């Protein structure tokens, strides 16, 4: 199923690219990549050929030169650290390009943290932002602690700077995860370099939200779960703690936790590994207990009951609405509905379910329209190479954009072409990885696959956003580089066999 999905995404990524509207063209400026433009297929093919030649060329040089081989084998970890630091430098240069004051949901959670530090919990009162979105409490708690420790002198910018350190950690532990997947030093280093060229990751450094910390703990878990057999107790504790922090920072981490639980349970029945089962169950249960504990703490401190906020079915319903030419994207359906029902969860759920039935009935009556809607919903998320981070290039109104940020803004279209090529390379490489991989007796290794599959299915039913699916793209990248290495080795062996015969 996953190979079929990724083949579709690969084909779409090679043929066309989604982008947001442009003011110069008098297009709709709704913040979503609803416009598509045809790609130059030849450029994608050339990029794939160059990538394979790069693999073969470097591997040939390393194989023939013992000094280079020994050097890379001995210092590849240090090189990966250097790449991680360099990624942080790029993020910092973007940060220096101008002030990016948090807006929309960012400013809501940031303001809540400021108020909470003053023992003002108005945001938890009826109709308050955090009352509607209690899943933000974990990140708000984190912001409170950072702001208190920094004395509040640096405001939101201290959070952006910390994000840069998290980005360095993301690239380092993603590199460690690549190391877990392959012993080939060339693949390890080229994979690390691909993260350096992943601009949406660097742009997210100024995003005052839980995404970046979540990515860090996601890769921390993937790395230590992969090597659990080496130091069972130590790595089990690190894995469980990483899972807890994943859910603290992002509620969507539930997809990851469910994948961990599923893989661990099935793996136990396959190979009777108690440690995997232990880590899997605790990695699912403890994060739920901790986040529930955080909600309870805020409830006791504020005196307000925290009842779960806007019901999930409202977001699922919103994911079926066109809304300002945005197929299933945010259209402010949920909040007015919640207010119209006097912030009553049960009544809101009932009304949202009624509307969901109407939407699904319309899809049944118009199957062609339904196919069009979900095709566009998938493509605006999974075929948007910037992953909706273009807005983060911009700086505050009235301020001049500077340095690297200015360069990115001036070359946004050319960078879009580059990111589109990188996207198709990652999708195709992941297909190659799955086709090459042997699953016999190693079900625990299917965690990335289960997570990606769960994320794709979730993106179909939930509120759409390209930034949400960037999580799964990040996890695909290590798999893809291993997949392309397998393809390069296969082609090399075929060429050698032909010469021999």
mmCIF file of N, CA and C in Angstrom, residues 65-118:
data_model
loop_
_atom_site.group_PDB
_atom_site.id
_atom_site.type_symbol
_atom_site.label_atom_id
_atom_site.label_comp_id
_atom_site.label_asym_id
_atom_site.label_seq_id
_atom_site.Cartn_x
_atom_site.Cartn_y
_atom_site.Cartn_z
ATOM 1 N N UNK A 65 40.929 4.477 -2.786
ATOM 2 C CA UNK A 65 41.890 5.232 -1.962
ATOM 3 C C UNK A 65 41.724 4.838 -0.498
ATOM 4 N N UNK A 66 42.637 4.066 0.000
ATOM 5 C CA UNK A 66 42.548 3.559 1.374
ATOM 6 C C UNK A 66 42.598 4.679 2.405
ATOM 7 N N UNK A 67 43.384 5.733 2.103
ATOM 8 C CA UNK A 67 43.516 6.849 3.053
ATOM 9 C C UNK A 67 42.177 7.571 3.235
ATOM 10 N N UNK A 68 41.486 7.816 2.117
ATOM 11 C CA UNK A 68 40.173 8.482 2.190
ATOM 12 C C UNK A 68 39.183 7.584 2.911
ATOM 13 N N UNK A 69 39.213 6.297 2.586
ATOM 14 C CA UNK A 69 38.307 5.341 3.222
ATOM 15 C C UNK A 69 38.515 5.296 4.728
ATOM 16 N N UNK A 70 39.777 5.221 5.145
ATOM 17 C CA UNK A 70 40.087 5.183 6.582
ATOM 18 C C UNK A 70 39.676 6.479 7.273
ATOM 19 N N UNK A 71 39.933 7.603 6.585
ATOM 20 C CA UNK A 71 39.602 8.916 7.162
ATOM 21 C C UNK A 71 38.089 9.050 7.379
ATOM 22 N N UNK A 72 37.307 8.688 6.354
ATOM 23 C CA UNK A 72 35.852 8.809 6.456
ATOM 24 C C UNK A 72 35.289 7.847 7.496
ATOM 25 N N UNK A 73 35.826 6.646 7.543
ATOM 26 C CA UNK A 73 35.366 5.663 8.526
ATOM 27 C C UNK A 73 35.655 6.122 9.948
ATOM 28 N N UNK A 74 36.819 6.768 10.122
ATOM 29 C CA UNK A 74 37.240 7.199 11.451
ATOM 30 C C UNK A 74 36.544 8.481 11.893
ATOM 31 N N UNK A 75 36.323 9.400 10.946
ATOM 32 C CA UNK A 75 35.837 10.736 11.322
ATOM 33 C C UNK A 75 34.438 11.065 10.792
ATOM 34 N N UNK A 76 33.720 10.064 10.272
ATOM 35 C CA UNK A 76 32.415 10.385 9.672
ATOM 36 C C UNK A 76 31.461 10.981 10.701
ATOM 37 N N UNK A 77 31.576 10.549 11.949
ATOM 38 C CA UNK A 77 30.698 11.086 13.002
ATOM 39 C C UNK A 77 31.005 12.566 13.238
ATOM 40 N N UNK A 78 32.273 12.896 13.228
ATOM 41 C CA UNK A 78 32.682 14.287 13.411
ATOM 42 C C UNK A 78 32.203 15.145 12.238
ATOM 43 N N UNK A 79 32.257 14.573 11.044
ATOM 44 C CA UNK A 79 31.768 15.299 9.857
ATOM 45 C C UNK A 79 30.269 15.544 9.981
ATOM 46 N N UNK A 80 29.545 14.544 10.464
ATOM 47 C CA UNK A 80 28.100 14.704 10.652
ATOM 48 C C UNK A 80 27.793 15.789 11.679
ATOM 49 N N UNK A 81 28.586 15.856 12.725
ATOM 50 C CA UNK A 81 28.429 16.937 13.710
ATOM 51 C C UNK A 81 28.648 18.285 13.029
ATOM 52 N N UNK A 82 29.678 18.354 12.177
ATOM 53 C CA UNK A 82 29.961 19.582 11.447
ATOM 54 C C UNK A 82 28.807 19.986 10.543
ATOM 55 N N UNK A 83 28.199 19.011 9.879
ATOM 56 C CA UNK A 83 27.047 19.289 9.012
ATOM 57 C C UNK A 83 25.871 19.798 9.833
ATOM 58 N N UNK A 84 25.666 19.189 11.011
ATOM 59 C CA UNK A 84 24.584 19.626 11.900
ATOM 60 C C UNK A 84 24.798 21.071 12.350
ATOM 61 N N UNK A 85 26.035 21.398 12.701
ATOM 62 C CA UNK A 85 26.368 22.768 13.131
ATOM 63 C C UNK A 85 26.171 23.743 11.978
ATOM 64 N N UNK A 86 26.594 23.330 10.781
ATOM 65 C CA UNK A 86 26.444 24.189 9.613
ATOM 66 C C UNK A 86 24.963 24.450 9.311
ATOM 67 N N UNK A 87 24.120 23.444 9.513
ATOM 68 C CA UNK A 87 22.678 23.629 9.344
ATOM 69 C C UNK A 87 22.160 24.671 10.330
ATOM 70 N N UNK A 88 22.676 24.605 11.549
ATOM 71 C CA UNK A 88 22.312 25.603 12.553
ATOM 72 C C UNK A 88 22.767 26.998 12.162
ATOM 73 N N UNK A 89 23.942 27.089 11.534
ATOM 74 C CA UNK A 89 24.459 28.385 11.077
ATOM 75 C C UNK A 89 23.530 28.978 10.015
ATOM 76 N N UNK A 90 23.078 28.131 9.072
ATOM 77 C CA UNK A 90 22.136 28.592 8.039
ATOM 78 C C UNK A 90 20.853 29.106 8.689
ATOM 79 N N UNK A 91 20.338 28.368 9.664
ATOM 80 C CA UNK A 91 19.125 28.783 10.379
ATOM 81 C C UNK A 91 19.345 30.108 11.094
ATOM 82 N N UNK A 92 20.528 30.267 11.687
ATOM 83 C CA UNK A 92 20.835 31.510 12.410
ATOM 84 C C UNK A 92 20.940 32.700 11.458
ATOM 85 N N UNK A 93 21.504 32.477 10.275
ATOM 86 C CA UNK A 93 21.597 33.543 9.275
ATOM 87 C C UNK A 93 20.203 33.966 8.808
ATOM 88 N N UNK A 94 19.309 32.988 8.684
ATOM 89 C CA UNK A 94 17.914 33.314 8.342
ATOM 90 C C UNK A 94 17.288 34.127 9.465
ATOM 91 N N UNK A 95 17.557 33.723 10.691
ATOM 92 C CA UNK A 95 17.049 34.444 11.872
ATOM 93 C C UNK A 95 17.525 35.896 11.881
ATOM 94 N N UNK A 96 18.769 36.125 11.473
ATOM 95 C CA UNK A 96 19.336 37.470 11.459
ATOM 96 C C UNK A 96 18.760 38.337 10.334
ATOM 97 N N UNK A 97 18.007 37.729 9.434
ATOM 98 C CA UNK A 97 17.480 38.461 8.282
ATOM 99 C C UNK A 97 16.397 39.456 8.609
ATOM 100 N N UNK A 98 15.894 39.425 9.834
ATOM 101 C CA UNK A 98 14.855 40.377 10.228
ATOM 102 C C UNK A 98 13.967 39.797 11.316
ATOM 103 N N UNK A 99 13.213 40.658 11.955
ATOM 104 C CA UNK A 99 12.329 40.221 13.039
ATOM 105 C C UNK A 99 11.101 39.518 12.467
ATOM 106 N N UNK A 100 10.765 38.397 13.045
ATOM 107 C CA UNK A 100 9.565 37.658 12.645
ATOM 108 C C UNK A 100 8.710 37.442 13.895
ATOM 109 N N UNK A 101 7.898 38.426 14.177
ATOM 110 C CA UNK A 101 7.025 38.355 15.357
ATOM 111 C C UNK A 101 5.987 37.260 15.154
ATOM 112 N N UNK A 102 5.763 36.424 16.131
ATOM 113 C CA UNK A 102 4.756 35.363 15.996
ATOM 114 C C UNK A 102 3.385 35.925 15.628
ATOM 115 N N UNK A 103 2.692 35.210 14.749
ATOM 116 C CA UNK A 103 1.346 35.607 14.341
ATOM 117 C C UNK A 103 0.404 34.416 14.472
ATOM 118 N N UNK A 104 -0.898 34.681 14.324
ATOM 119 C CA UNK A 104 -1.927 33.635 14.339
ATOM 120 C C UNK A 104 -1.807 32.747 15.585
ATOM 121 N N UNK A 105 -1.770 31.428 15.404
ATOM 122 C CA UNK A 105 -1.714 30.510 16.550
ATOM 123 C C UNK A 105 -0.450 30.704 17.377
ATOM 124 N N UNK A 106 0.649 31.070 16.715
ATOM 125 C CA UNK A 106 1.897 31.289 17.443
ATOM 126 C C UNK A 106 1.732 32.348 18.533
ATOM 127 N N UNK A 107 1.154 33.483 18.162
ATOM 128 C CA UNK A 107 1.021 34.576 19.128
ATOM 129 C C UNK A 107 0.033 34.217 20.229
ATOM 130 N N UNK A 108 -0.929 33.358 19.903
ATOM 131 C CA UNK A 108 -1.901 32.924 20.909
ATOM 132 C C UNK A 108 -1.225 32.096 22.004
ATOM 133 N N UNK A 109 -0.396 31.133 21.596
ATOM 134 C CA UNK A 109 0.260 30.288 22.602
ATOM 135 C C UNK A 109 1.339 31.069 23.346
ATOM 136 N N UNK A 110 2.020 31.954 22.620
ATOM 137 C CA UNK A 110 3.056 32.773 23.260
ATOM 138 C C UNK A 110 2.430 33.719 24.285
ATOM 139 N N UNK A 111 1.333 34.354 23.915
ATOM 140 C CA UNK A 111 0.633 35.259 24.838
ATOM 141 C C UNK A 111 0.129 34.504 26.057
ATOM 142 N N UNK A 112 -0.380 33.291 25.825
ATOM 143 C CA UNK A 112 -0.867 32.473 26.941
ATOM 144 C C UNK A 112 0.261 32.197 27.930
ATOM 145 N N UNK A 113 1.457 31.889 27.405
ATOM 146 C CA UNK A 113 2.614 31.628 28.284
ATOM 147 C C UNK A 113 2.965 32.868 29.096
ATOM 148 N N UNK A 114 2.913 34.040 28.474
ATOM 149 C CA UNK A 114 3.194 35.292 29.189
ATOM 150 C C UNK A 114 2.164 35.538 30.295
ATOM 151 N N UNK A 115 0.914 35.329 29.955
ATOM 152 C CA UNK A 115 -0.155 35.516 30.946
ATOM 153 C C UNK A 115 -0.038 34.518 32.095
ATOM 154 N N UNK A 116 0.233 33.257 31.739
ATOM 155 C CA UNK A 116 0.336 32.215 32.776
ATOM 156 C C UNK A 116 1.473 32.522 33.746
ATOM 157 N N UNK A 117 2.562 33.084 33.226
ATOM 158 C CA UNK A 117 3.681 33.449 34.107
ATOM 159 C C UNK A 117 3.317 34.568 35.073
ATOM 160 N N UNK A 118 2.240 35.275 34.773
ATOM 161 C CA UNK A 118 1.741 36.326 35.667
ATOM 162 C C UNK A 118 0.528 35.838 36.467
#
